[in-house]
Amino acid sequence: MSLFVLKTDCVLCMSTYVCTIGIFVTSGLQTKSDFSRLPMKLLDDLRTAVFRPVFLIVAILYIAGAAAAVAFFPREGAQQASAPPPVSKDIRQAFADAWAQQPRVDLGIPAEGAKVLVVKFNDWLCPACKAAAQFYQPVLDKYRKESPGAVKYVVKDWPWNASCNFHVATTFRGHQGSCAAAAAVRMAIDRGKGDSIIDWLFANQPHLTELGLAGGSAAADAIQAQGQQMLGVTDWNGEYARKVVDIRRDVADGGALKVQSTPTFFVNGVRAADGNGNFLPPQYCDLAIKLEIGKTERK
């Protein structure tokens, strides 16, 4: 992976390869296996795949997944996801038919003249939330440029931390700083520095997660220190106490909508997720927004 994707030798990767090969060889010696029988074992496995298709399907999916991992591995200098590729006419029609059948809920959020309201329930220390933000940003940027005011994007808090989310019985490991992160973003928005603190949280997400895994309040303390330094917050405890009221209001909304994972997206009241509850790939989010804009324009 390091040689073909990063175009450089990775000492740690090479060491891993050597250790893996060593384990394979020594385990074979320990069990006195006859390596000459490996081709016959391979033929047996192929026969099994032919007569039991499920194994063949799993193998194909595994290979496709590995290929995708190489194809989408971040290249040097890559800062954010590019615009999503278009989908075929047949897929667009199938998606449109399925989208039209989805139930809609009233989120109680004013659209303020926008044709499409996109709402995201979010935890700033959730890796999938970070990925979704990066994947969807080109889509949102496109509509801001092509149709200013047509799409309103709202982020609501759903921290996986029991101290500010009463729907969570126990704080998820690594999310000990999630409430502080949600409060810090709100404080930053008040000061016109929302993007700056969000960029910092995403950039430092792995470190903050590690601090959370270590236990205690180290993650929350690090976020507080950054808030004081970057935002000039002088009364963190006082501002936090006020912001946590709004965070819990978002949590109550999420509970009423049966939010069970992050990120959870709604597009004009339609839960935008695949069959497994994961957020839609960006090209389908783009298609959903197009459908909603077209629906509004036809009225």
PDB file of N, CA and C in Angstrom, residues 120 122-127 129-130 133 153 155-160 175 177-186 189 194 197-199 201-202 204-205 208-209 223 262:
ATOM      1  N   LYS A 120     -28.478  17.880   9.700  1.00  0.00           N
ATOM      2  CA  LYS A 120     -27.541  16.833  10.108  1.00  0.00           C
ATOM      3  C   LYS A 120     -27.474  16.767  11.632  1.00  0.00           C
ATOM      4  N   ASN A 122     -25.261  15.498  14.591  1.00  0.00           N
ATOM      5  CA  ASN A 122     -23.808  15.425  14.499  1.00  0.00           C
ATOM      6  C   ASN A 122     -23.131  15.327  15.865  1.00  0.00           C
ATOM      7  N   ASP A 123     -22.029  14.597  15.905  1.00  0.00           N
ATOM      8  CA  ASP A 123     -21.099  14.591  17.043  1.00  0.00           C
ATOM      9  C   ASP A 123     -19.743  14.994  16.473  1.00  0.00           C
ATOM     10  N   TRP A 124     -19.149  16.064  16.966  1.00  0.00           N
ATOM     11  CA  TRP A 124     -17.914  16.596  16.394  1.00  0.00           C
ATOM     12  C   TRP A 124     -16.726  15.659  16.578  1.00  0.00           C
ATOM     13  N   LEU A 125     -16.842  14.668  17.441  1.00  0.00           N
ATOM     14  CA  LEU A 125     -15.755  13.701  17.625  1.00  0.00           C
ATOM     15  C   LEU A 125     -16.071  12.365  16.959  1.00  0.00           C
ATOM     16  N   CYS A 126     -17.068  12.342  16.099  1.00  0.00           N
ATOM     17  CA  CYS A 126     -17.465  11.128  15.381  1.00  0.00           C
ATOM     18  C   CYS A 126     -16.752  11.097  14.024  1.00  0.00           C
ATOM     19  N   PRO A 127     -15.909  10.078  13.755  1.00  0.00           N
ATOM     20  CA  PRO A 127     -15.195  10.016  12.471  1.00  0.00           C
ATOM     21  C   PRO A 127     -16.119  10.007  11.259  1.00  0.00           C
ATOM     22  N   CYS A 129     -18.984  11.465  11.026  1.00  0.00           N
ATOM     23  CA  CYS A 129     -19.492  12.833  10.857  1.00  0.00           C
ATOM     24  C   CYS A 129     -18.468  13.698  10.134  1.00  0.00           C
ATOM     25  N   LYS A 130     -17.208  13.500  10.460  1.00  0.00           N
ATOM     26  CA  LYS A 130     -16.133  14.218   9.768  1.00  0.00           C
ATOM     27  C   LYS A 130     -16.094  13.820   8.297  1.00  0.00           C
ATOM     28  N   ALA A 133     -18.986  15.345   6.401  1.00  0.00           N
ATOM     29  CA  ALA A 133     -18.770  16.775   6.180  1.00  0.00           C
ATOM     30  C   ALA A 133     -17.852  17.003   4.989  1.00  0.00           C
ATOM     31  N   TYR A 153     -28.585  24.613   5.206  1.00  0.00           N
ATOM     32  CA  TYR A 153     -27.917  23.498   5.874  1.00  0.00           C
ATOM     33  C   TYR A 153     -27.839  23.796   7.370  1.00  0.00           C
ATOM     34  N   VAL A 155     -26.854  22.133  11.224  1.00  0.00           N
ATOM     35  CA  VAL A 155     -26.223  21.071  12.010  1.00  0.00           C
ATOM     36  C   VAL A 155     -26.793  21.104  13.424  1.00  0.00           C
ATOM     37  N   LYS A 156     -27.323  19.980  13.871  1.00  0.00           N
ATOM     38  CA  LYS A 156     -27.854  19.865  15.226  1.00  0.00           C
ATOM     39  C   LYS A 156     -26.994  18.875  16.013  1.00  0.00           C
ATOM     40  N   ASP A 157     -26.896  19.110  17.299  1.00  0.00           N
ATOM     41  CA  ASP A 157     -25.991  18.327  18.136  1.00  0.00           C
ATOM     42  C   ASP A 157     -26.629  17.024  18.618  1.00  0.00           C
ATOM     43  N   TRP A 158     -25.826  15.961  18.545  1.00  0.00           N
ATOM     44  CA  TRP A 158     -26.172  14.675  19.132  1.00  0.00           C
ATOM     45  C   TRP A 158     -24.865  14.063  19.667  1.00  0.00           C
ATOM     46  N   PRO A 159     -24.322  14.622  20.761  1.00  0.00           N
ATOM     47  CA  PRO A 159     -23.051  14.092  21.294  1.00  0.00           C
ATOM     48  C   PRO A 159     -23.282  12.739  21.975  1.00  0.00           C
ATOM     49  N   TRP A 160     -22.362  11.815  21.747  1.00  0.00           N
ATOM     50  CA  TRP A 160     -22.470  10.496  22.385  1.00  0.00           C
ATOM     51  C   TRP A 160     -21.852  10.560  23.784  1.00  0.00           C
ATOM     52  N   HIS A 175     -15.537   9.587  23.482  1.00  0.00           N
ATOM     53  CA  HIS A 175     -16.396  10.761  23.283  1.00  0.00           C
ATOM     54  C   HIS A 175     -16.529  11.597  24.554  1.00  0.00           C
ATOM     55  N   GLY A 177     -15.062  14.170  25.254  1.00  0.00           N
ATOM     56  CA  GLY A 177     -15.006  15.599  24.940  1.00  0.00           C
ATOM     57  C   GLY A 177     -16.112  16.075  24.024  1.00  0.00           C
ATOM     58  N   SER A 178     -17.097  15.223  23.730  1.00  0.00           N
ATOM     59  CA  SER A 178     -18.112  15.579  22.739  1.00  0.00           C
ATOM     60  C   SER A 178     -18.990  16.753  23.168  1.00  0.00           C
ATOM     61  N   CYS A 179     -19.359  16.806  24.435  1.00  0.00           N
ATOM     62  CA  CYS A 179     -20.199  17.919  24.902  1.00  0.00           C
ATOM     63  C   CYS A 179     -19.423  19.228  24.841  1.00  0.00           C
ATOM     64  N   ALA A 180     -18.150  19.190  25.266  1.00  0.00           N
ATOM     65  CA  ALA A 180     -17.310  20.383  25.211  1.00  0.00           C
ATOM     66  C   ALA A 180     -17.131  20.840  23.769  1.00  0.00           C
ATOM     67  N   ALA A 181     -16.989  19.870  22.839  1.00  0.00           N
ATOM     68  CA  ALA A 181     -16.824  20.221  21.429  1.00  0.00           C
ATOM     69  C   ALA A 181     -18.072  20.910  20.890  1.00  0.00           C
ATOM     70  N   ALA A 182     -19.249  20.374  21.220  1.00  0.00           N
ATOM     71  CA  ALA A 182     -20.497  20.975  20.760  1.00  0.00           C
ATOM     72  C   ALA A 182     -20.653  22.395  21.304  1.00  0.00           C
ATOM     73  N   ALA A 183     -20.304  22.576  22.568  1.00  0.00           N
ATOM     74  CA  ALA A 183     -20.402  23.910  23.177  1.00  0.00           C
ATOM     75  C   ALA A 183     -19.396  24.865  22.548  1.00  0.00           C
ATOM     76  N   ALA A 184     -18.180  24.376  22.279  1.00  0.00           N
ATOM     77  CA  ALA A 184     -17.141  25.227  21.696  1.00  0.00           C
ATOM     78  C   ALA A 184     -17.551  25.721  20.314  1.00  0.00           C
ATOM     79  N   VAL A 185     -18.173  24.855  19.515  1.00  0.00           N
ATOM     80  CA  VAL A 185     -18.625  25.267  18.182  1.00  0.00           C
ATOM     81  C   VAL A 185     -19.684  26.361  18.300  1.00  0.00           C
ATOM     82  N   ARG A 186     -20.591  26.204  19.245  1.00  0.00           N
ATOM     83  CA  ARG A 186     -21.621  27.226  19.433  1.00  0.00           C
ATOM     84  C   ARG A 186     -21.006  28.552  19.887  1.00  0.00           C
ATOM     85  N   ILE A 189     -19.364  30.098  16.783  1.00  0.00           N
ATOM     86  CA  ILE A 189     -20.334  30.685  15.850  1.00  0.00           C
ATOM     87  C   ILE A 189     -20.774  32.059  16.342  1.00  0.00           C
ATOM     88  N   GLY A 194     -16.835  29.994  13.603  1.00  0.00           N
ATOM     89  CA  GLY A 194     -17.299  28.612  13.588  1.00  0.00           C
ATOM     90  C   GLY A 194     -16.429  27.704  12.741  1.00  0.00           C
ATOM     91  N   ILE A 197     -12.964  26.736  14.474  1.00  0.00           N
ATOM     92  CA  ILE A 197     -12.978  25.736  15.541  1.00  0.00           C
ATOM     93  C   ILE A 197     -13.365  24.364  14.994  1.00  0.00           C
ATOM     94  N   ILE A 198     -14.243  24.333  13.978  1.00  0.00           N
ATOM     95  CA  ILE A 198     -14.612  23.052  13.365  1.00  0.00           C
ATOM     96  C   ILE A 198     -13.398  22.429  12.685  1.00  0.00           C
ATOM     97  N   ASP A 199     -12.634  23.242  11.951  1.00  0.00           N
ATOM     98  CA  ASP A 199     -11.412  22.740  11.313  1.00  0.00           C
ATOM     99  C   ASP A 199     -10.451  22.181  12.359  1.00  0.00           C
ATOM    100  N   LEU A 201     -11.197  21.002  15.396  1.00  0.00           N
ATOM    101  CA  LEU A 201     -11.750  19.772  15.971  1.00  0.00           C
ATOM    102  C   LEU A 201     -11.551  18.587  15.032  1.00  0.00           C
ATOM    103  N   PHE A 202     -11.807  18.784  13.749  1.00  0.00           N
ATOM    104  CA  PHE A 202     -11.635  17.693  12.795  1.00  0.00           C
ATOM    105  C   PHE A 202     -10.160  17.306  12.668  1.00  0.00           C
ATOM    106  N   ASN A 204      -7.876  17.578  14.874  1.00  0.00           N
ATOM    107  CA  ASN A 204      -7.384  16.990  16.121  1.00  0.00           C
ATOM    108  C   ASN A 204      -8.283  15.871  16.645  1.00  0.00           C
ATOM    109  N   GLN A 205      -9.222  15.428  15.832  1.00  0.00           N
ATOM    110  CA  GLN A 205     -10.171  14.404  16.272  1.00  0.00           C
ATOM    111  C   GLN A 205      -9.492  13.129  16.801  1.00  0.00           C
ATOM    112  N   LEU A 208      -8.001  13.908  20.266  1.00  0.00           N
ATOM    113  CA  LEU A 208      -9.031  14.119  21.276  1.00  0.00           C
ATOM    114  C   LEU A 208      -9.706  12.803  21.654  1.00  0.00           C
ATOM    115  N   THR A 209      -9.836  11.908  20.681  1.00  0.00           N
ATOM    116  CA  THR A 209     -10.392  10.589  20.965  1.00  0.00           C
ATOM    117  C   THR A 209      -9.463   9.805  21.882  1.00  0.00           C
ATOM    118  N   ILE A 223     -10.160  20.931  24.759  1.00  0.00           N
ATOM    119  CA  ILE A 223     -11.090  21.739  23.965  1.00  0.00           C
ATOM    120  C   ILE A 223     -11.337  23.081  24.649  1.00  0.00           C
ATOM    121  N   THR A 262     -24.852   8.618  14.240  1.00  0.00           N
ATOM    122  CA  THR A 262     -24.359   9.873  13.672  1.00  0.00           C
ATOM    123  C   THR A 262     -23.370   9.554  12.557  1.00  0.00           C
TER     124      THR A 262
END
